[in-house]
């Protein structure tokens, strides 16, 4: 795939939803259900962003991915800042790959 | 009402300063609230304060966002590197997109070998929330006649920029918005650059493990969501399970499977979350 084309297209589909409402005022009054879905969509996307790719990306060492994901989840559940969760997850995943290759 | 608004503003600043994680729920509740206040304003109930905000105020408000963006962008820079992109391509993504979740999603699907159409549609869906944010920011803006100014402001409507500016409780002049948006933007772009370059110095096993950073980011967002509302765990189950079944058992291509599961889980979430939980009261 042409990477530059992908970048251009993604830029367009990111900027249009941001810029258009400043020009087209009717977008302001979308039905309530649509607005509700738009706000919930990023939460709903998280599950399929994580599974199954976080496991399959490590192919046979899938458990390393699972440990990393669970660690980051628990760390942020207990109110650690995001960057700390990511570092903990990276360290544990590296350890898993070193200890159980 | 003003006091409540201010305390929320501080929460957002703490969130973006990395004191706690990016609090997406809070941002959405603000999105809802500013919409609500705008409506009241339309009826002449709430009067916006006279605005004295300048570019320097914007830069000051943008600094905590700069820090949060810089650290997140480090992970993104590393991801573009491990995905086989060049430094120019990686930085170009951050320069032209300026969107956290959208960019991570794009790289995810790119690595999974998805079609451009699937990537574009998925990125559009995850960014559709900005329609709502831009629309509710509009009434707060001053100098909105100029087309160029509107485009520049629209470019910078990220979750955090939106939350901070719409919580000011003042009319927002163009220089203020530019100070805010481009301070945060510089953190995003420079973080991507440094993350990519720093990847050079990591040992191979850490580079292999670094694939996890993107999933760790999603998982930590999820941790915050579940803490606020355990229903997020049910949504995760529907979303993750359906995507796994579609990809591993049914054999649907990744990009298309992602779209399907995301929409399925959104419909499910819309069904189980009450209006109050989504919009706040």
CSV table of C-alpha atoms in Angstrom, one decimal:
chain,number,residue,atom,x,y,z
A,1,UNK,CA,0.0,0.0,0.0
A,2,UNK,CA,1.2,3.5,-0.7
A,3,UNK,CA,1.9,4.9,2.7
A,4,UNK,CA,1.7,8.5,1.6
A,5,UNK,CA,-1.8,7.9,0.2
A,6,UNK,CA,-2.9,6.3,3.4
A,7,UNK,CA,-1.5,9.3,5.4
A,8,UNK,CA,-3.4,11.7,3.2
A,9,UNK,CA,-6.7,9.8,3.3
A,10,UNK,CA,-6.5,9.4,7.1
A,11,UNK,CA,-5.7,13.1,7.5
A,12,UNK,CA,-8.8,13.9,5.5
A,13,UNK,CA,-11.1,11.7,7.5
A,14,UNK,CA,-9.7,13.2,10.7
A,15,UNK,CA,-9.9,16.8,9.7
A,16,UNK,CA,-13.3,16.8,8.0
A,17,UNK,CA,-15.2,15.9,11.2
A,18,UNK,CA,-13.3,18.6,13.0
A,19,UNK,CA,-13.6,21.4,10.5
A,20,UNK,CA,-16.9,20.8,8.9
A,21,UNK,CA,-19.1,21.6,11.9
A,22,UNK,CA,-17.5,25.1,12.0
A,23,UNK,CA,-19.0,25.7,8.6
A,24,UNK,CA,-22.1,23.6,8.5
A,25,UNK,CA,-24.3,24.5,11.4
A,26,UNK,CA,-27.0,21.8,11.0
A,27,UNK,CA,-24.5,19.2,12.3
A,28,UNK,CA,-25.2,20.8,15.7
A,29,UNK,CA,-28.6,19.2,16.1
A,30,UNK,CA,-28.0,15.5,15.5
A,31,UNK,CA,-30.5,13.1,17.1
A,32,UNK,CA,-29.7,12.1,20.7
A,33,UNK,CA,-29.1,8.4,19.9
A,34,UNK,CA,-26.6,9.3,17.3
A,35,UNK,CA,-24.8,11.6,19.7
A,36,UNK,CA,-24.8,8.9,22.3
A,37,UNK,CA,-23.3,6.4,19.9
A,38,UNK,CA,-20.6,8.9,18.8
A,39,UNK,CA,-19.5,9.3,22.4
A,40,UNK,CA,-19.6,5.6,23.2
A,41,UNK,CA,-17.8,4.5,20.1
A,42,UNK,CA,-14.2,5.2,21.3
A,43,UNK,CA,-14.9,3.0,24.4
A,44,UNK,CA,-16.5,0.3,22.3
A,45,UNK,CA,-13.5,0.4,19.9
A,46,UNK,CA,-11.0,-0.4,22.7
A,47,UNK,CA,-11.9,-4.1,23.0
A,48,UNK,CA,-11.4,-4.9,19.3
A,49,UNK,CA,-8.3,-2.7,19.2
A,50,UNK,CA,-6.8,-4.9,21.9
A,51,UNK,CA,-8.1,-8.4,21.0
A,52,UNK,CA,-7.0,-10.5,19.2
A,53,UNK,CA,-4.1,-8.6,17.7
A,54,UNK,CA,-2.2,-8.0,21.0
A,55,UNK,CA,-1.9,-11.8,21.2
A,56,UNK,CA,-1.4,-12.7,17.6
A,57,UNK,CA,1.3,-10.0,17.1
A,58,UNK,CA,3.5,-12.1,19.3
A,59,UNK,CA,2.6,-15.3,17.4
A,60,UNK,CA,3.7,-18.3,19.5
A,61,UNK,CA,4.6,-16.0,22.5
A,62,UNK,CA,1.0,-14.8,22.8
A,63,UNK,CA,1.2,-15.0,26.6
A,64,UNK,CA,3.7,-12.2,26.6
A,65,UNK,CA,1.1,-9.9,25.0
A,66,UNK,CA,-1.6,-11.1,27.4
A,67,UNK,CA,0.7,-10.3,30.4
A,68,UNK,CA,1.4,-6.8,29.0
A,69,UNK,CA,-2.2,-6.0,28.4
A,70,UNK,CA,-3.4,-7.2,31.8
A,71,UNK,CA,-0.6,-5.3,33.5
A,72,UNK,CA,-1.5,-2.0,31.8
A,73,UNK,CA,-5.2,-2.5,32.5
A,74,UNK,CA,-4.7,-3.2,36.2
A,75,UNK,CA,-2.1,-0.4,36.6
A,76,UNK,CA,-4.5,2.2,35.3
A,77,UNK,CA,-7.4,0.7,37.1
A,78,UNK,CA,-5.5,1.5,40.3
A,79,UNK,CA,-5.0,5.0,39.1
A,80,UNK,CA,-1.4,5.0,37.8
A,81,UNK,CA,-0.7,7.5,35.1
A,82,UNK,CA,-0.8,6.2,31.5
A,83,UNK,CA,2.9,6.5,30.9
A,84,UNK,CA,3.6,4.4,34.0
A,85,UNK,CA,1.2,1.8,32.9
A,86,UNK,CA,2.9,1.6,29.5
A,87,UNK,CA,6.3,1.3,31.0
A,88,UNK,CA,5.2,-1.5,33.4
A,89,UNK,CA,3.6,-3.3,30.5
A,90,UNK,CA,6.7,-3.0,28.3
A,91,UNK,CA,9.0,-4.2,31.1
A,92,UNK,CA,6.8,-7.2,31.9
A,93,UNK,CA,6.4,-8.1,28.2
A,94,UNK,CA,10.2,-7.9,27.6
A,95,UNK,CA,10.7,-10.1,30.7
A,96,UNK,CA,8.2,-12.7,29.4
A,97,UNK,CA,10.0,-12.8,26.0
A,98,UNK,CA,13.4,-13.2,27.7
A,99,UNK,CA,12.3,-15.8,30.3
A,100,UNK,CA,9.9,-17.8,28.2
A,101,UNK,CA,11.1,-17.5,24.6
B,1,UNK,CA,-22.1,27.1,38.3
B,2,UNK,CA,-18.8,28.9,37.7
B,3,UNK,CA,-17.2,27.2,40.6
B,4,UNK,CA,-18.2,23.8,39.3
B,5,UNK,CA,-16.9,24.6,36.0
B,6,UNK,CA,-13.5,25.7,37.4
B,7,UNK,CA,-13.1,22.6,39.5
B,8,UNK,CA,-13.7,20.5,36.3
B,9,UNK,CA,-11.2,22.6,34.5
B,10,UNK,CA,-8.6,21.7,37.1
B,11,UNK,CA,-9.4,18.1,36.8
B,12,UNK,CA,-8.8,18.2,33.1
B,13,UNK,CA,-5.5,20.0,33.6
B,14,UNK,CA,-4.4,17.3,36.1
B,15,UNK,CA,-5.5,14.6,33.7
B,16,UNK,CA,-3.5,16.0,30.9
B,17,UNK,CA,-0.5,16.8,33.0
B,18,UNK,CA,-0.2,13.1,33.6
B,19,UNK,CA,-1.3,13.3,37.3
B,20,UNK,CA,-3.9,10.7,36.3
B,21,UNK,CA,-4.6,9.1,33.0
B,22,UNK,CA,-6.4,10.9,30.1
B,23,UNK,CA,-9.9,10.9,31.4
B,24,UNK,CA,-12.0,10.4,28.3
B,25,UNK,CA,-15.3,10.2,30.3
B,26,UNK,CA,-14.7,13.6,31.8
B,27,UNK,CA,-14.0,15.0,28.4
B,28,UNK,CA,-17.2,13.7,27.0
B,29,UNK,CA,-19.2,15.0,30.0
B,30,UNK,CA,-17.6,18.4,29.2
B,31,UNK,CA,-18.6,18.0,25.6
B,32,UNK,CA,-22.1,17.5,26.8
B,33,UNK,CA,-22.0,20.3,29.3
B,34,UNK,CA,-20.7,22.9,27.0
B,35,UNK,CA,-23.5,22.0,24.6
B,36,UNK,CA,-25.9,22.5,27.5
B,37,UNK,CA,-24.4,25.8,28.5
B,38,UNK,CA,-24.5,27.0,25.0
B,39,UNK,CA,-28.2,26.3,24.8
B,40,UNK,CA,-28.7,28.2,28.1
B,41,UNK,CA,-26.6,31.0,26.7
B,42,UNK,CA,-28.8,31.1,23.6
B,43,UNK,CA,-31.7,31.8,25.9
B,44,UNK,CA,-29.8,34.6,27.6
B,45,UNK,CA,-29.5,32.8,30.9
B,46,UNK,CA,-25.7,32.4,31.1
B,47,UNK,CA,-23.6,35.4,30.1
B,48,UNK,CA,-20.2,34.7,28.8
B,49,UNK,CA,-17.5,36.7,30.5
B,50,UNK,CA,-15.8,39.5,28.6
B,51,UNK,CA,-12.8,37.9,27.0
B,52,UNK,CA,-9.2,39.0,27.7
B,53,UNK,CA,-7.5,35.9,26.6
B,54,UNK,CA,-4.4,36.2,24.5
B,55,UNK,CA,-1.9,33.9,22.8
B,56,UNK,CA,0.2,33.7,26.0
B,57,UNK,CA,-2.7,32.4,28.0
B,58,UNK,CA,-3.2,29.8,25.3
B,59,UNK,CA,0.4,28.6,25.6
B,60,UNK,CA,0.1,28.5,29.4
B,61,UNK,CA,-3.0,26.3,29.2
B,62,UNK,CA,-1.4,24.2,26.5
B,63,UNK,CA,1.7,23.3,28.4
B,64,UNK,CA,0.2,20.4,30.5
B,65,UNK,CA,-1.3,19.1,27.3
B,66,UNK,CA,2.2,19.4,25.7
B,67,UNK,CA,3.6,17.1,28.4
B,68,UNK,CA,0.8,14.5,28.0
B,69,UNK,CA,1.0,14.5,24.2
B,70,UNK,CA,4.8,14.3,24.2
B,71,UNK,CA,4.9,11.1,26.2
B,72,UNK,CA,2.1,9.5,24.3
B,73,UNK,CA,3.7,10.5,21.0
B,74,UNK,CA,7.0,8.8,22.1
B,75,UNK,CA,5.1,5.5,22.0
B,76,UNK,CA,3.6,6.4,18.6
B,77,UNK,CA,7.0,7.3,17.2
B,78,UNK,CA,8.4,3.9,18.3
B,79,UNK,CA,5.4,2.2,16.8
B,80,UNK,CA,5.8,3.8,13.4
B,81,UNK,CA,9.5,2.6,13.5
B,82,UNK,CA,8.6,-1.0,14.4
B,83,UNK,CA,6.0,-0.9,11.7
B,84,UNK,CA,8.7,-0.3,9.1
B,85,UNK,CA,7.8,3.3,8.2
B,86,UNK,CA,10.5,5.9,7.6
B,87,UNK,CA,11.2,8.8,10.0
B,88,UNK,CA,9.7,11.2,7.5
B,89,UNK,CA,6.5,9.1,7.1
B,90,UNK,CA,6.1,8.7,10.9
B,91,UNK,CA,6.5,12.4,11.6
B,92,UNK,CA,4.3,13.3,8.6
B,93,UNK,CA,1.4,11.3,10.1
B,94,UNK,CA,1.6,13.3,13.4
B,95,UNK,CA,2.0,16.5,11.4
B,96,UNK,CA,-1.1,16.0,9.2
B,97,UNK,CA,-3.4,13.9,11.5
B,98,UNK,CA,-2.8,15.3,15.0
B,99,UNK,CA,-5.1,12.6,16.5
B,100,UNK,CA,-4.0,10.1,19.1
B,101,UNK,CA,-6.5,7.2,18.9
B,102,UNK,CA,-7.0,7.7,15.1
B,103,UNK,CA,-3.3,7.4,14.4
B,104,UNK,CA,-2.8,4.4,16.6
B,105,UNK,CA,-5.8,2.7,15.0
B,106,UNK,CA,-4.4,3.5,11.5
B,107,UNK,CA,-1.0,1.9,12.3
B,108,UNK,CA,-2.8,-1.1,13.9
B,109,UNK,CA,-4.8,-1.8,10.8
B,110,UNK,CA,-1.8,-1.0,8.5
B,111,UNK,CA,0.3,-3.6,10.3
B,112,UNK,CA,-2.6,-6.1,10.0
B,113,UNK,CA,-2.4,-5.6,6.2
B,114,UNK,CA,-5.9,-4.0,5.8
B,115,UNK,CA,-7.2,-2.3,2.7
B,116,UNK,CA,-7.1,1.5,2.5
B,117,UNK,CA,-10.8,1.7,2.4
B,118,UNK,CA,-11.2,-0.3,5.7
B,119,UNK,CA,-8.5,1.9,7.4
B,120,UNK,CA,-10.2,5.1,6.2
B,121,UNK,CA,-13.7,4.1,7.3
B,122,UNK,CA,-12.5,2.9,10.7
B,123,UNK,CA,-10.5,6.1,11.3
B,124,UNK,CA,-13.5,8.1,10.2
B,125,UNK,CA,-15.8,6.3,12.7
B,126,UNK,CA,-13.4,6.7,15.6
B,127,UNK,CA,-13.1,10.4,14.8
B,128,UNK,CA,-16.7,11.0,14.3
B,129,UNK,CA,-16.9,12.3,17.9
B,130,UNK,CA,-15.1,15.4,16.8
B,131,UNK,CA,-18.2,16.5,14.9
B,132,UNK,CA,-19.9,16.9,18.2
B,133,UNK,CA,-17.0,18.6,19.9
B,134,UNK,CA,-16.4,21.2,17.1
B,135,UNK,CA,-20.1,21.9,16.9
B,136,UNK,CA,-20.2,22.7,20.6
B,137,UNK,CA,-17.1,24.8,20.5
B,138,UNK,CA,-18.4,27.0,17.7
B,139,UNK,CA,-20.5,29.3,19.9
B,140,UNK,CA,-17.5,30.1,22.1
B,141,UNK,CA,-15.4,31.3,19.3
B,142,UNK,CA,-14.7,35.0,18.4
B,143,UNK,CA,-13.4,35.9,14.9
B,144,UNK,CA,-15.2,33.1,13.2
B,145,UNK,CA,-15.9,34.9,9.9
B,146,UNK,CA,-12.5,34.1,8.4
B,147,UNK,CA,-12.4,30.8,6.6
B,148,UNK,CA,-8.7,30.3,7.3
B,149,UNK,CA,-9.1,30.9,11.0
B,150,UNK,CA,-11.9,28.4,11.2
B,151,UNK,CA,-9.9,25.8,9.4
B,152,UNK,CA,-6.9,26.4,11.7
B,153,UNK,CA,-9.1,26.1,14.8
B,154,UNK,CA,-10.8,23.0,13.4
B,155,UNK,CA,-7.5,21.4,12.8
B,156,UNK,CA,-6.7,21.6,16.5
B,157,UNK,CA,-9.9,20.2,18.0
B,158,UNK,CA,-8.4,17.2,19.8
B,159,UNK,CA,-10.1,15.8,22.9
B,160,UNK,CA,-7.8,17.6,25.3
B,161,UNK,CA,-7.7,21.0,23.5
B,162,UNK,CA,-11.4,20.9,23.2
B,163,UNK,CA,-11.9,20.1,26.9
B,164,UNK,CA,-9.5,22.8,28.1
B,165,UNK,CA,-10.8,25.6,25.8
B,166,UNK,CA,-14.5,25.0,26.2
B,167,UNK,CA,-14.1,25.0,30.0
B,168,UNK,CA,-12.6,28.5,30.1
B,169,UNK,CA,-16.0,29.9,30.5
B,170,UNK,CA,-15.0,32.8,28.3
B,171,UNK,CA,-15.3,33.7,24.7
B,172,UNK,CA,-12.3,32.3,22.9
B,173,UNK,CA,-10.3,34.7,20.6
B,174,UNK,CA,-8.3,33.3,17.7
B,175,UNK,CA,-4.8,34.1,19.2
B,176,UNK,CA,-5.7,32.2,22.4
B,177,UNK,CA,-6.8,29.1,20.4
B,178,UNK,CA,-3.6,29.2,18.3
B,179,UNK,CA,-1.5,29.4,21.4
B,180,UNK,CA,-3.2,26.4,22.9
B,181,UNK,CA,-3.4,24.3,19.8
B,182,UNK,CA,0.1,24.8,18.6
B,183,UNK,CA,1.8,24.3,22.0
B,184,UNK,CA,0.1,21.0,22.3
B,185,UNK,CA,0.8,20.2,18.6
B,186,UNK,CA,4.6,20.8,19.1
B,187,UNK,CA,4.5,18.2,21.9
B,188,UNK,CA,2.8,15.7,19.6
B,189,UNK,CA,5.1,16.2,16.7
B,190,UNK,CA,8.4,16.4,18.6
B,191,UNK,CA,7.4,13.3,20.7
B,192,UNK,CA,6.8,11.3,17.5
B,193,UNK,CA,10.2,12.4,16.2
B,194,UNK,CA,12.1,11.6,19.4
B,195,UNK,CA,10.2,8.3,19.9
B,196,UNK,CA,11.3,7.1,16.4
B,197,UNK,CA,14.9,8.1,16.8
B,198,UNK,CA,15.1,6.7,20.4
B,199,UNK,CA,14.1,3.3,19.0
B,200,UNK,CA,17.6,3.1,17.5
B,201,UNK,CA,19.1,2.7,20.9
B,202,UNK,CA,16.8,-0.1,22.2
B,203,UNK,CA,18.0,-3.7,22.3
B,204,UNK,CA,16.3,-6.0,19.8
B,205,UNK,CA,14.3,-7.9,22.4
B,206,UNK,CA,12.9,-4.6,23.8
B,207,UNK,CA,12.1,-3.5,20.2
B,208,UNK,CA,10.2,-6.8,19.7
B,209,UNK,CA,8.3,-6.2,23.0
B,210,UNK,CA,7.6,-2.6,22.1
B,211,UNK,CA,4.7,-3.7,20.0
B,212,UNK,CA,2.9,-4.0,23.3
B,213,UNK,CA,3.0,-0.2,23.9
B,214,UNK,CA,0.1,0.5,21.7
B,215,UNK,CA,-2.0,-2.2,23.3
B,216,UNK,CA,-0.9,-1.1,26.7
B,217,UNK,CA,-2.2,2.4,25.9
B,218,UNK,CA,-5.6,1.0,24.9
B,219,UNK,CA,-5.6,-1.2,28.0
B,220,UNK,CA,-4.8,1.7,30.3
B,221,UNK,CA,-7.6,3.8,28.8
B,222,UNK,CA,-9.9,0.8,29.4
B,223,UNK,CA,-8.7,0.5,33.0
B,224,UNK,CA,-9.9,4.0,33.6
B,225,UNK,CA,-13.2,3.4,31.9
B,226,UNK,CA,-13.9,0.2,33.9
B,227,UNK,CA,-13.0,2.0,37.2
B,228,UNK,CA,-15.6,4.7,36.4
B,229,UNK,CA,-18.2,2.3,35.1
B,230,UNK,CA,-18.0,-1.5,35.2
B,231,UNK,CA,-20.3,-1.7,32.2
B,232,UNK,CA,-17.2,-1.0,30.1
B,233,UNK,CA,-16.0,-4.5,30.9
B,234,UNK,CA,-19.1,-5.9,29.3
B,235,UNK,CA,-18.6,-3.7,26.3
B,236,UNK,CA,-14.9,-5.0,26.1
B,237,UNK,CA,-16.2,-8.5,26.2
B,238,UNK,CA,-18.6,-8.0,23.3
B,239,UNK,CA,-16.0,-6.0,21.3
B,240,UNK,CA,-12.9,-8.2,21.9
B,241,UNK,CA,-14.7,-11.5,21.6
B,242,UNK,CA,-16.6,-10.7,18.4
B,243,UNK,CA,-13.4,-9.4,16.8
B,244,UNK,CA,-11.5,-12.5,17.8
B,245,UNK,CA,-14.2,-14.8,16.5
B,246,UNK,CA,-14.5,-12.8,13.3
B,247,UNK,CA,-10.7,-12.9,12.6
B,248,UNK,CA,-9.6,-16.2,14.1
B,249,UNK,CA,-12.6,-18.5,13.4
B,250,UNK,CA,-14.6,-16.9,10.6
B,251,UNK,CA,-11.6,-15.5,8.8
B,252,UNK,CA,-12.9,-12.1,8.0
B,253,UNK,CA,-10.1,-9.6,7.0
B,254,UNK,CA,-8.9,-7.6,10.0
B,255,UNK,CA,-10.0,-4.1,8.9
B,256,UNK,CA,-13.5,-5.2,8.0
B,257,UNK,CA,-13.8,-7.3,11.2
B,258,UNK,CA,-12.7,-4.4,13.2
B,259,UNK,CA,-15.4,-2.2,11.7
B,260,UNK,CA,-18.1,-4.8,12.3
B,261,UNK,CA,-17.1,-5.4,15.9
B,262,UNK,CA,-16.7,-1.8,16.7
B,263,UNK,CA,-20.2,-1.0,15.4
B,264,UNK,CA,-21.7,-4.1,17.1
B,265,UNK,CA,-20.1,-3.1,20.5
B,266,UNK,CA,-21.2,0.5,20.1
B,267,UNK,CA,-24.8,-0.6,19.6
B,268,UNK,CA,-24.5,-2.8,22.6
B,269,UNK,CA,-22.9,0.0,24.7
B,270,UNK,CA,-25.7,2.4,23.6
B,271,UNK,CA,-28.2,-0.2,24.8
B,272,UNK,CA,-26.6,-0.9,28.3
B,273,UNK,CA,-25.4,2.7,29.1
B,274,UNK,CA,-28.1,5.0,30.3
B,275,UNK,CA,-28.3,8.6,28.9
B,276,UNK,CA,-27.2,10.0,32.3
B,277,UNK,CA,-24.0,7.9,32.2
B,278,UNK,CA,-23.1,9.1,28.8
B,279,UNK,CA,-24.2,12.8,28.9
B,280,UNK,CA,-23.8,13.4,32.6
B,281,UNK,CA,-26.6,15.1,34.5
